[in-house]
Amino acid sequence: MTGQASPAARYLVIGLPEAGKTTFLAALWHVADTGGVPGALRAPRDVVDQEHLNAIRERWLAVEPTPRTRRGAERRVSMLLEKEDKTLIEVLFPDMSGESFLEHWKDRVWSAGYQELVENSQGVLIFIHPEKLVPSPRIDEGAGALQVLQSLDEGRSPGHAALTSVQENPWDPERSPTEVVLVDLLQMIDSARTPVSRLRVAVVISAWDRVEAEQLEPAEWLAQRLPLLSQFLEANEDRYEWRVYGVSAQGGDPIQDAQRLRAMLPPERIKVVGSGASLHDITAPVRWLIG
Amino acid sequence: MTTPPGVGEGAVTPGEPQAPGVAPPSVQLPHGSELTLSEAASLARELTTRVVALAGAVESGKTTILTCLYESFRKGPVAGHQFAGSRTLLAFEKRCHPARMDSGRANATTDRTRQVETRLLHLKVLADDGSPPRHLLLTDISGETFRQARDFAAEVQKLSVLKRADHLAILVDGAKVVSTTTRDAAVTNARSFLKRALGAAMIGKKTVVEVIHSKMDLVQSAQDASSVLSYIDATEDRFRQEFSSHLGALHLFRIAARPSGDVLPFAYKIPELLDAWVRESRLFGELARPIPPSTSRQFERFTWPPQE
């Protein structure tokens, strides 16, 4: 292939724990690397270090649930992607643990390395897992909310107090609503940048297969389930250009649907909706980001 | 580009070899808690920023109004205003906690405001009428300060934020108004604070005042609700007669920020209150000049109206 790579384009990949960031990157890498989806971005050349990408891709191919990215195991992945005009662009995605972002929110500090990333990023991929939202309902919202919280409680670590106890729980910023944390992460990123142009924000609602029965467009789903974030993006169109995608990178539940998913051609597991994306083109949000 | 293998934050710092065991430098982010007067000064200098001070007796509902306003934005736009950001999201979240299921409490409550120094919450909103986004700086004056300011002239003069306040919202506690034992003192105290603030020229013709009767759910469900409502009617008339001519405007509200039961909806009349705060101000007038920023000028010495 001809063409020089332009200077590396950097994108932030943010999302709370288990939001689906790593699974997306794995499937993205596979599609870009193998060209199994017509119209999708291609990665025509290798980069020097593809160890992490290949490792996560292997797990995705085997329909294994993606383990949480541990705090110490964060990697910066890069891909050489070919744009429509045949130029190559090196795209950098840090694969960071969701805990890192919770720490930014909670401790109000991030590393100098991340600061450098933020200052030089051209866009952001935000991941939201519809079943892992922290809703934080009000007491007056009553019984329905209690059920939601009890279902969350089942997935919680033993250190947290059970909801059915009568003791009062002190405020824990890690239990803040997902949308509030995401808005503040965007605000912190915005304040760290010297904007030359608007920041492109691709919101990816992962595990879209779990919510498609609601028959909402991804942007509608966002407005209904995360109204604060949705208003924030709409009201700041001078700072952000944004699109919402619904993506199922796994294609289903990697445990319950494993057999069915393994029998499919890997790219056909992928489902992408919203913002004009074609069905299996998981590169669509990235293609829009890189412009 | 190679990514050096490794563990910890060092793995994502580009290009630089990290000495093992050395923590990389970190960058401090905006704190997200309430703003001090000096932190809020640059926002306060913008003419379009609305500064709202809430005053009232202990537990009259000031903080609850603010938390309920914030929680309303978590459901969608409020009175046609979209949430466009906040520098104090951590502060809002902390204040909302006692009324969230996560607190483990059986009943929604609000923790007491204890601080003496002025602390401000921040909201940026965008109206649906095409006007540019607007900042709101909101402060609730603690109940103790309210009481002391009523008693001592020197105390009200310390509330320098009042001079920059587009709105002063005075609360009359609905819980006190339902009882004949406590209602007169509640109204008198609110009236005294207003009189004291006017007398000390902390507020005046450039201030919009809201007299707010809170906890209207308690009023409506009181046994003698109709006589309580008549009392409120009379109170509002008296406030209007005594203070309207001295102020930019005087408006009356009856709200229930976090009503119990099904009598009134959550955040009853809060959207109308927000809309009044955003849309109306008499502070700077038609011929206002921008206040020049000055590093030496502290917000505390903000002279208002602006000097020629």
Coordinates of C-alpha atoms in Angstrom, one line a residue:
Chain A
M1 CA 0.0 0.0 0.0
T2 CA 1.2 3.5 -0.7
G3 CA 0.8 6.5 1.6
Q4 CA 2.7 8.0 4.5
A5 CA 1.0 7.9 7.9
S6 CA 0.1 11.4 9.1
P7 CA 1.1 12.3 12.6
A8 CA -0.7 10.0 15.1
A9 CA -4.2 11.0 15.9
R10 CA -5.1 10.4 19.5
Y11 CA -8.4 9.6 20.9
L12 CA -9.5 9.2 24.4
V13 CA -11.5 6.1 25.3
I14 CA -13.5 6.7 28.4
G15 CA -16.0 4.8 30.4
L16 CA -16.7 3.5 33.8
P17 CA -15.8 -0.1 34.8
E18 CA -17.2 -2.8 32.6
A19 CA -18.6 -0.3 30.1
G20 CA -17.4 -2.3 27.1
K21 CA -14.3 -0.4 26.1
T22 CA -11.9 -3.3 25.7
T23 CA -14.4 -5.6 23.9
F24 CA -15.1 -2.8 21.4
L25 CA -11.4 -2.4 20.8
A26 CA -11.0 -6.1 20.3
A27 CA -13.8 -6.3 17.7
L28 CA -12.6 -3.1 16.1
W29 CA -9.2 -4.5 15.6
H30 CA -10.5 -7.7 14.1
V31 CA -12.7 -6.0 11.6
A32 CA -10.0 -3.5 10.6
D33 CA -7.3 -6.1 10.5
T34 CA -9.2 -8.7 8.5
G35 CA -11.4 -6.6 6.4
G36 CA -14.4 -8.8 7.0
V37 CA -17.0 -5.9 6.7
P38 CA -17.4 -4.1 3.5
G39 CA -17.1 -0.3 3.9
A40 CA -15.4 -0.6 7.2
L41 CA -12.0 1.0 8.0
R42 CA -9.1 -1.1 7.2
A43 CA -5.8 -1.5 9.0
P44 CA -3.6 -2.4 5.9
R45 CA -0.3 -2.4 7.8
D46 CA 0.8 -3.7 11.1
V47 CA 2.1 -1.5 13.9
V48 CA 5.2 -2.5 15.9
D49 CA 3.4 -3.7 19.0
Q50 CA 0.1 -5.4 18.5
E51 CA 0.5 -7.7 21.5
H52 CA -2.4 -6.2 23.5
L53 CA -4.7 -5.9 20.5
N54 CA -4.1 -9.5 19.4
A55 CA -4.6 -10.8 23.0
I56 CA -7.9 -9.1 23.4
R57 CA -9.0 -10.0 19.9
E58 CA -8.3 -13.7 20.6
R59 CA -10.6 -13.6 23.6
W60 CA -13.3 -11.9 21.6
L61 CA -13.0 -14.5 18.8
A62 CA -13.4 -17.3 21.4
V63 CA -16.5 -15.5 22.7
E64 CA -15.0 -15.2 26.1
P65 CA -16.2 -12.5 28.4
T66 CA -13.7 -9.7 28.5
P67 CA -12.1 -9.5 31.9
R68 CA -11.9 -6.1 33.6
T69 CA -8.9 -4.0 32.6
R70 CA -6.9 -3.9 35.8
R71 CA -5.4 -0.7 37.0
G72 CA -1.9 -1.9 36.4
A73 CA -2.6 -3.5 33.0
E74 CA -3.5 -0.4 31.1
R75 CA -2.0 -0.2 27.6
R76 CA -2.0 2.3 24.9
V77 CA -3.0 0.6 21.6
S78 CA -2.5 2.0 18.2
M79 CA -3.7 1.0 14.8
L80 CA -2.8 2.3 11.4
L81 CA -6.1 2.9 9.7
E82 CA -6.7 3.8 6.1
K83 CA -9.1 6.7 5.5
E84 CA -11.4 7.0 2.5
D85 CA -8.9 9.1 0.7
K86 CA -6.4 6.3 1.1
T87 CA -4.2 8.2 3.5
L88 CA -3.1 6.3 6.6
I89 CA -3.7 7.6 10.0
E90 CA -2.2 6.2 13.1
V91 CA -4.8 6.1 15.7
L92 CA -4.0 5.8 19.4
F93 CA -6.4 4.5 21.9
P94 CA -5.5 4.2 25.5
D95 CA -7.1 1.1 26.9
M96 CA -7.6 2.2 30.5
S97 CA -9.4 0.7 33.3
G98 CA -12.7 2.2 34.3
E99 CA -11.4 2.6 37.8
S100 CA -9.0 5.2 36.5
F101 CA -11.8 7.4 35.4
L102 CA -13.6 6.9 38.7
E103 CA -10.5 8.1 40.4
H104 CA -10.3 11.2 38.2
W105 CA -13.9 12.0 39.4
K106 CA -13.3 11.1 43.0
D107 CA -9.7 12.3 43.7
R108 CA -9.7 15.2 41.2
V109 CA -6.3 14.3 39.9
W110 CA -4.8 12.5 36.9
S111 CA -1.3 11.6 35.7
A112 CA 0.9 13.9 33.7
G113 CA 0.8 11.2 31.0
Y114 CA -2.9 11.3 30.8
Q115 CA -2.8 15.1 30.8
E116 CA -0.6 15.0 27.7
L117 CA -3.0 12.6 26.1
V118 CA -5.9 14.9 26.8
E119 CA -4.2 17.9 25.5
N120 CA -3.4 16.2 22.2
S121 CA -6.6 14.3 21.7
Q122 CA -8.8 15.0 18.7
G123 CA -11.8 13.2 20.0
V124 CA -13.4 11.0 22.6
L125 CA -15.1 7.6 22.6
I126 CA -17.4 7.3 25.5
F127 CA -18.7 3.9 26.5
I128 CA -21.8 3.3 28.4
H129 CA -23.1 -0.1 29.3
P130 CA -26.9 0.0 29.7
E131 CA -27.0 -2.6 32.4
K132 CA -24.1 -1.2 34.5
L133 CA -25.5 2.3 35.0
V134 CA -25.4 3.6 38.5
P135 CA -28.8 5.3 38.8
S136 CA -28.8 6.6 42.4
P137 CA -32.5 7.0 42.7
R138 CA -34.1 9.3 45.3
I139 CA -35.8 7.9 48.4
D140 CA -39.1 9.4 47.3
E141 CA -38.9 7.5 44.0
G142 CA -39.8 4.5 46.0
A143 CA -40.3 0.8 45.4
G144 CA -39.4 0.6 41.8
A145 CA -36.1 2.2 42.5
L146 CA -35.5 -0.2 45.3
Q147 CA -35.8 -3.1 43.0
V148 CA -33.3 -1.6 40.6
L149 CA -30.8 -1.1 43.4
Q150 CA -31.3 -4.6 44.8
S151 CA -30.4 -6.0 41.4
L152 CA -27.2 -3.9 41.4
D153 CA -26.5 -5.0 44.9
E154 CA -26.1 -8.6 43.7
G155 CA -23.2 -7.6 41.6
R156 CA -21.5 -5.6 44.3
S157 CA -18.3 -6.5 46.1
P158 CA -18.7 -7.7 49.7
G159 CA -17.2 -4.5 51.1
H160 CA -20.4 -2.5 50.4
A161 CA -23.3 -2.4 52.9
A162 CA -26.4 -4.3 51.8
L163 CA -29.3 -2.1 50.9
T164 CA -31.7 -4.0 53.2
S165 CA -29.7 -2.9 56.2
V166 CA -31.0 0.0 58.2
Q167 CA -27.6 1.6 58.9
E168 CA -26.9 4.9 57.2
N169 CA -24.3 4.8 54.5
P170 CA -21.9 7.7 54.2
W171 CA -21.6 9.4 50.8
D172 CA -19.4 7.5 48.5
P173 CA -18.5 9.4 45.3
E174 CA -18.0 6.0 43.5
R175 CA -21.7 5.5 43.8
S176 CA -22.5 8.7 42.0
P177 CA -24.8 8.4 39.0
T178 CA -22.9 7.3 35.8
E179 CA -24.1 10.3 33.8
V180 CA -22.9 12.8 36.4
V181 CA -19.4 11.2 36.4
L182 CA -19.3 11.2 32.6
V183 CA -20.4 14.8 32.4
D184 CA -17.6 15.8 34.8
L185 CA -15.0 13.7 33.0
L186 CA -15.9 15.6 29.8
Q187 CA -15.7 18.9 31.6
M188 CA -12.3 18.1 33.0
I189 CA -11.1 17.1 29.6
D190 CA -12.5 20.2 28.1
S191 CA -10.8 22.5 30.7
A192 CA -7.5 20.7 30.1
R193 CA -7.5 21.3 26.3
T194 CA -6.8 24.4 24.3
P195 CA -9.5 24.0 21.8
V196 CA -8.6 24.6 18.2
S197 CA -11.9 23.0 17.1
R198 CA -14.8 21.3 18.6
L199 CA -14.1 18.0 20.4
R200 CA -15.7 15.1 18.6
V201 CA -17.5 12.8 21.0
A202 CA -18.7 9.4 19.9
V203 CA -21.0 8.0 22.5
V204 CA -21.1 4.2 22.3
I205 CA -23.9 2.4 24.1
S206 CA -22.4 -1.0 24.4
A207 CA -24.3 -4.3 24.7
W208 CA -26.9 -2.7 22.5
D209 CA -28.5 -6.1 22.0
R210 CA -29.8 -5.9 25.6
V211 CA -31.8 -2.8 25.0
E212 CA -32.8 -3.0 21.3
A213 CA -36.2 -4.3 22.4
E214 CA -37.0 -0.8 23.7
Q215 CA -37.0 0.2 20.0
L216 CA -35.3 3.5 20.5
E217 CA -32.6 5.1 18.4
P218 CA -29.4 5.3 20.4
A219 CA -29.7 9.1 20.8
E220 CA -33.2 8.7 22.1
W221 CA -32.1 6.0 24.5
L222 CA -29.4 8.4 25.8
A223 CA -31.9 11.2 26.2
Q224 CA -34.2 9.0 28.2
R225 CA -31.7 7.1 30.4
L226 CA -28.9 9.7 30.8
P227 CA -30.8 13.0 30.4
L228 CA -28.1 15.0 32.2
L229 CA -25.4 13.9 29.8
S230 CA -27.7 14.3 26.8
Q231 CA -28.6 17.8 27.8
F232 CA -25.0 18.6 28.4
L233 CA -23.9 17.6 24.9
E234 CA -26.8 19.3 23.3
A235 CA -26.3 22.5 25.2
N236 CA -22.6 22.7 24.4
E237 CA -22.6 22.3 20.7
D238 CA -20.1 25.1 20.5
R239 CA -17.6 22.8 22.4
Y240 CA -18.6 19.3 21.2
E241 CA -19.7 17.6 18.0
W242 CA -21.3 14.4 19.0
R243 CA -23.0 11.3 17.8
V244 CA -24.5 8.3 19.5
Y245 CA -24.1 4.7 18.4
G246 CA -25.6 1.5 19.8
V247 CA -23.0 -1.3 19.5
S248 CA -23.1 -4.9 20.4
A249 CA -19.5 -6.1 19.9
Q250 CA -20.2 -9.5 21.4
G251 CA -23.5 -10.0 19.6
G252 CA -25.1 -11.4 22.7
D253 CA -24.3 -12.7 26.2
P254 CA -20.8 -14.3 25.9
I255 CA -21.8 -16.8 28.6
Q256 CA -25.4 -17.7 27.8
D257 CA -25.2 -17.3 24.0
A258 CA -21.7 -18.6 23.6
Q259 CA -22.6 -21.6 21.5
R260 CA -24.7 -19.6 19.1
L261 CA -22.1 -16.8 18.8
R262 CA -19.2 -19.2 18.2
A263 CA -21.1 -20.7 15.3
M264 CA -21.3 -17.3 13.6
L265 CA -18.8 -15.6 11.4
P266 CA -17.1 -13.2 13.8
P267 CA -18.0 -9.9 12.0
E268 CA -21.6 -11.0 11.8
R269 CA -21.8 -11.1 15.6
I270 CA -21.3 -7.3 15.6
K271 CA -24.3 -5.1 15.5
V272 CA -24.1 -1.3 15.1
V273 CA -27.0 1.1 15.0
G274 CA -27.4 4.9 14.9
S275 CA -25.8 7.8 13.1
G276 CA -26.0 6.2 9.7
A277 CA -23.7 3.2 10.6
S278 CA -24.1 0.0 8.6
L279 CA -25.1 -3.1 10.5
H280 CA -21.7 -4.8 11.2
D281 CA -19.4 -1.8 10.8
I282 CA -17.9 -1.4 14.2
T283 CA -15.4 1.0 12.8
A284 CA -18.2 3.6 12.1
P285 CA -17.7 5.6 15.3
V286 CA -14.0 5.7 14.7
R287 CA -14.4 6.6 11.1
W288 CA -16.5 9.5 12.1
L289 CA -14.0 10.6 14.8
I290 CA -11.1 10.6 12.4
G291 CA -13.1 12.6 9.9
Chain B
M1 CA 4.7 3.8 18.0
T2 CA 5.8 1.3 20.6
T3 CA 4.1 0.9 23.9
P4 CA 6.7 -0.1 26.4
P5 CA 5.6 -3.1 28.3
G6 CA 5.1 -2.5 32.0
V7 CA 2.7 -2.1 34.8
G8 CA 1.1 0.9 36.4
E9 CA 0.6 4.4 35.1
G10 CA 4.1 4.3 33.6
A11 CA 2.9 2.2 30.8
V12 CA 0.9 5.0 29.3
T13 CA 3.4 7.8 29.5
P14 CA 4.7 8.2 26.0
G15 CA 8.3 7.9 25.2
E16 CA 9.8 8.5 28.6
P17 CA 11.4 5.7 30.5
Q18 CA 9.9 5.5 33.9
A19 CA 12.2 4.8 36.9
P20 CA 10.7 1.8 38.7
G21 CA 8.9 2.6 41.9
V22 CA 8.7 6.4 41.1
A23 CA 5.2 7.8 40.9
P24 CA 4.8 9.9 37.9
P25 CA 3.8 13.6 38.5
S26 CA 0.1 14.2 38.6
V27 CA -2.1 17.1 37.5
Q28 CA -4.6 18.6 39.8
L29 CA -8.1 19.0 38.4
P30 CA -10.8 21.5 39.3
H31 CA -12.1 20.4 42.7
G32 CA -15.8 20.1 41.9
S33 CA -16.8 21.2 45.4
E34 CA -18.5 24.5 46.3
L35 CA -16.8 27.6 45.0
T36 CA -15.5 30.3 47.3
L37 CA -16.2 33.9 46.6
S38 CA -12.9 34.4 45.0
E39 CA -13.1 31.3 42.9
A40 CA -16.5 32.5 41.7
A41 CA -15.3 36.0 41.0
S42 CA -14.6 35.7 37.3
L43 CA -18.0 34.1 36.8
A44 CA -19.7 36.8 38.9
R45 CA -18.1 39.5 36.8
E46 CA -20.0 38.3 33.8
L47 CA -23.2 40.4 33.5
T48 CA -25.2 37.5 32.3
T49 CA -24.4 35.4 35.4
R50 CA -27.2 35.2 37.9
V51 CA -26.2 35.2 41.6
V52 CA -29.0 33.8 43.8
A53 CA -28.8 33.9 47.5
L54 CA -31.3 31.9 49.6
A55 CA -31.9 32.9 53.1
G56 CA -34.2 31.5 55.8
A57 CA -34.3 29.9 59.2
V58 CA -32.6 26.6 59.9
E59 CA -34.3 23.8 58.0
S60 CA -36.7 26.0 56.2
G61 CA -35.7 24.2 53.0
K62 CA -33.0 26.3 51.3
T63 CA -30.6 23.5 50.5
T64 CA -33.5 21.2 49.5
I65 CA -34.5 23.7 46.9
L66 CA -31.1 23.5 45.4
T67 CA -30.7 19.7 45.5
C68 CA -34.2 19.3 44.1
L69 CA -33.4 21.7 41.3
Y70 CA -30.3 19.6 40.4
E71 CA -32.2 16.3 40.7
S72 CA -34.8 17.8 38.3
F73 CA -32.1 18.3 35.7
R74 CA -31.3 14.6 36.0
K75 CA -34.8 14.0 34.6
G76 CA -34.6 16.4 31.7
P77 CA -34.7 20.2 31.0
V78 CA -36.3 22.3 33.6
A79 CA -38.7 25.0 32.5
G80 CA -37.2 24.9 29.1
H81 CA -33.7 25.3 30.3
Q82 CA -31.1 22.6 29.5
F83 CA -28.4 21.6 31.9
A84 CA -25.2 22.8 30.3
G85 CA -22.7 22.0 33.0
S86 CA -21.6 22.6 36.6
R87 CA -18.3 23.3 38.3
T88 CA -19.6 21.9 41.5
L89 CA -21.0 18.5 40.6
L90 CA -19.2 16.8 43.5
A91 CA -20.9 19.3 45.8
F92 CA -24.3 18.7 44.4
E93 CA -23.9 14.9 44.7
K94 CA -22.8 15.1 48.3
R95 CA -25.7 17.3 49.2
C96 CA -28.2 15.0 47.4
H97 CA -26.9 11.9 49.2
P98 CA -29.1 12.1 52.3
A99 CA -32.2 12.0 50.1
R100 CA -31.0 9.1 47.9
M101 CA -31.7 5.4 48.4
D102 CA -28.0 4.9 48.6
S103 CA -27.9 6.7 52.0
G104 CA -29.8 3.8 53.6
R105 CA -32.2 6.2 55.2
A106 CA -35.8 5.5 55.4
N107 CA -36.8 9.1 54.8
A108 CA -35.3 11.7 52.6
T109 CA -33.5 14.4 54.5
T110 CA -31.0 17.2 53.8
D111 CA -28.0 17.7 55.9
R112 CA -27.7 21.1 57.7
T113 CA -25.7 23.8 56.1
R114 CA -23.0 24.6 58.6
Q115 CA -20.5 26.8 56.9
V116 CA -20.1 30.4 57.8
E117 CA -18.2 31.6 54.8
T118 CA -20.1 32.0 51.6
R119 CA -19.9 28.9 49.4
L120 CA -21.5 28.8 46.0
L121 CA -23.0 26.1 43.8
H122 CA -22.7 26.5 40.1
L123 CA -25.0 25.6 37.2
K124 CA -24.7 26.6 33.6
V125 CA -28.0 26.5 31.7
L126 CA -29.2 27.1 28.2
A127 CA -32.7 28.4 27.6
D128 CA -34.7 27.2 24.6
D129 CA -35.3 30.8 23.3
G130 CA -31.9 31.1 21.6
S131 CA -30.3 33.3 24.2
P132 CA -26.7 32.5 25.1
P133 CA -26.0 30.1 28.0
R134 CA -26.0 31.6 31.4
H135 CA -24.3 30.8 34.6
L136 CA -26.1 30.5 38.0
L137 CA -24.2 30.9 41.2
L138 CA -26.3 29.7 44.1
T139 CA -25.7 30.1 47.8
D140 CA -27.7 29.2 50.8
I141 CA -27.0 31.4 53.8
S142 CA -27.0 29.1 56.8
G143 CA -29.8 29.4 59.3
E144 CA -27.5 30.5 62.0
T145 CA -26.2 33.3 59.9
F146 CA -29.7 34.2 59.0
R147 CA -30.6 34.6 62.6
Q148 CA -27.5 36.5 63.5
A149 CA -27.9 38.9 60.6
R150 CA -31.4 39.6 61.7
D151 CA -30.2 40.5 65.2
F152 CA -27.0 42.3 64.4
A153 CA -26.4 44.9 61.7
A154 CA -22.7 44.0 61.5
E155 CA -23.6 40.4 60.6
V156 CA -25.7 41.3 57.6
Q157 CA -23.0 43.6 56.3
K158 CA -20.7 40.6 56.2
L159 CA -22.9 39.0 53.5
S160 CA -21.1 40.7 50.7
V161 CA -22.6 38.3 48.2
L162 CA -25.9 40.1 48.7
K163 CA -24.6 43.1 46.9
R164 CA -24.0 41.1 43.8
A165 CA -27.1 39.0 44.2
D166 CA -29.6 39.3 41.3
H167 CA -32.0 37.4 43.5
L168 CA -32.6 37.1 47.2
A169 CA -34.9 34.3 48.0
I170 CA -36.3 34.4 51.5
L171 CA -37.9 31.3 52.8
V172 CA -40.8 31.1 55.2
D173 CA -41.0 27.5 56.5
G174 CA -44.3 25.9 55.7
A175 CA -43.8 23.5 58.6
K176 CA -43.9 26.5 61.0
V177 CA -46.8 28.3 59.2
V178 CA -49.2 25.4 59.8
S179 CA -48.9 25.9 63.6
T180 CA -50.4 29.0 65.2
T181 CA -47.6 28.8 67.8
T182 CA -44.7 29.2 65.4
R183 CA -46.1 30.9 62.4
D184 CA -45.9 34.5 63.6
A185 CA -42.3 34.2 64.6
A186 CA -41.4 32.6 61.3
V187 CA -42.9 35.4 59.3
T188 CA -41.5 38.1 61.5
N189 CA -38.0 36.7 61.3
A190 CA -38.1 36.6 57.5
R191 CA -39.4 40.2 57.5
S192 CA -36.7 41.3 59.9
F193 CA -34.0 39.9 57.7
L194 CA -35.3 41.6 54.7
K195 CA -35.6 44.9 56.6
R196 CA -32.1 44.6 58.0
A197 CA -30.6 43.8 54.5
L198 CA -32.4 46.8 53.0
G199 CA -31.4 49.1 55.9
A200 CA -27.7 48.1 55.4
A201 CA -28.0 48.7 51.7
M202 CA -27.0 45.2 51.0
I203 CA -30.1 44.9 48.7
G204 CA -32.3 47.5 47.1
K205 CA -33.8 48.6 43.8
K206 CA -31.5 46.4 41.9
T207 CA -32.4 43.2 43.7
V208 CA -35.3 40.9 42.8
V209 CA -36.6 39.3 46.0
E210 CA -38.7 36.1 46.1
V211 CA -40.6 35.4 49.3
I212 CA -41.1 31.7 49.2
H213 CA -43.4 29.7 51.4
S214 CA -41.8 26.2 51.5
K215 CA -43.2 22.7 52.3
M216 CA -46.7 23.5 50.9
D217 CA -47.5 19.8 51.0
L218 CA -47.7 20.2 54.8
V219 CA -49.9 23.2 54.4
Q220 CA -52.2 21.5 52.0
S221 CA -52.5 18.4 54.2
A222 CA -53.0 20.4 57.4
Q223 CA -56.4 20.0 59.1
D224 CA -57.2 23.6 58.9
A225 CA -55.6 24.1 55.5
S226 CA -57.9 26.8 54.4
S227 CA -57.2 29.0 57.4
V228 CA -53.4 28.4 56.9
L229 CA -53.8 29.4 53.3
S230 CA -55.6 32.6 54.3
Y231 CA -52.8 33.3 56.7
I232 CA -50.3 32.9 53.8
D233 CA -52.4 35.2 51.6
A234 CA -52.3 37.9 54.3
T235 CA -48.5 37.4 54.8
E236 CA -47.8 37.8 51.2
D237 CA -49.9 40.9 51.0
R238 CA -48.0 42.4 53.9
F239 CA -44.6 41.6 52.3
R240 CA -45.8 43.2 49.1
Q241 CA -47.0 46.3 50.8
E242 CA -44.0 46.8 53.0
F243 CA -41.1 46.0 50.6
S244 CA -42.2 46.2 46.9
S245 CA -41.4 49.8 46.5
H246 CA -37.9 49.4 47.9
L247 CA -36.9 46.6 45.6
G248 CA -36.4 45.9 41.9
A249 CA -39.2 43.5 42.2
L250 CA -40.9 41.2 44.7
H251 CA -42.3 37.9 43.7
L252 CA -44.2 35.4 45.8
F253 CA -43.8 31.6 45.5
R254 CA -45.4 28.7 47.2
I255 CA -43.3 25.6 46.7
A256 CA -42.8 22.0 47.8
A257 CA -39.3 20.9 46.8
R258 CA -39.5 17.4 48.1
P259 CA -43.1 16.8 49.1
S260 CA -44.1 13.7 51.1
G261 CA -47.0 11.7 49.9
D262 CA -48.9 12.2 46.6
V263 CA -50.4 15.6 47.4
L264 CA -47.9 17.5 45.2
P265 CA -45.3 16.4 42.7
F266 CA -41.6 16.3 43.3
A267 CA -40.0 19.8 42.9
Y268 CA -43.4 21.5 42.9
K269 CA -42.9 25.0 41.5
I270 CA -39.2 24.7 41.4
P271 CA -39.1 25.0 37.6
E272 CA -41.0 28.3 37.8
L273 CA -38.5 29.5 40.4
L274 CA -35.6 28.6 38.2
D275 CA -37.2 30.4 35.3
A276 CA -37.6 33.5 37.4
W277 CA -34.0 33.4 38.5
V278 CA -32.7 33.0 35.0
R279 CA -34.9 35.4 33.1
E280 CA -35.1 38.4 35.4
S281 CA -32.5 40.7 36.8
R282 CA -32.4 44.4 37.7
L283 CA -28.8 44.4 38.7
F284 CA -27.0 45.9 35.7
G285 CA -29.6 47.6 33.7
E286 CA -29.5 48.6 30.0
L287 CA -26.4 50.7 30.2
A288 CA -24.2 48.2 32.0
R289 CA -20.6 48.1 31.3
P290 CA -18.5 45.0 31.7
I291 CA -16.6 45.0 34.9
P292 CA -12.9 45.0 34.1
P293 CA -11.1 42.0 35.6
S294 CA -8.6 43.0 38.2
T295 CA -6.3 40.5 39.9
S296 CA -6.1 42.7 43.0
R297 CA -9.8 43.1 43.4
Q298 CA -11.3 40.5 45.6
F299 CA -14.9 39.6 45.2
E300 CA -15.3 40.8 48.8
R301 CA -14.5 44.3 47.7
F302 CA -16.8 44.2 44.7
T303 CA -18.4 47.6 44.6
W304 CA -21.9 47.6 43.4
P305 CA -23.2 49.3 41.4
P306 CA -20.1 49.6 39.3
Q307 CA -18.2 52.8 39.8
E308 CA -17.8 55.3 36.9

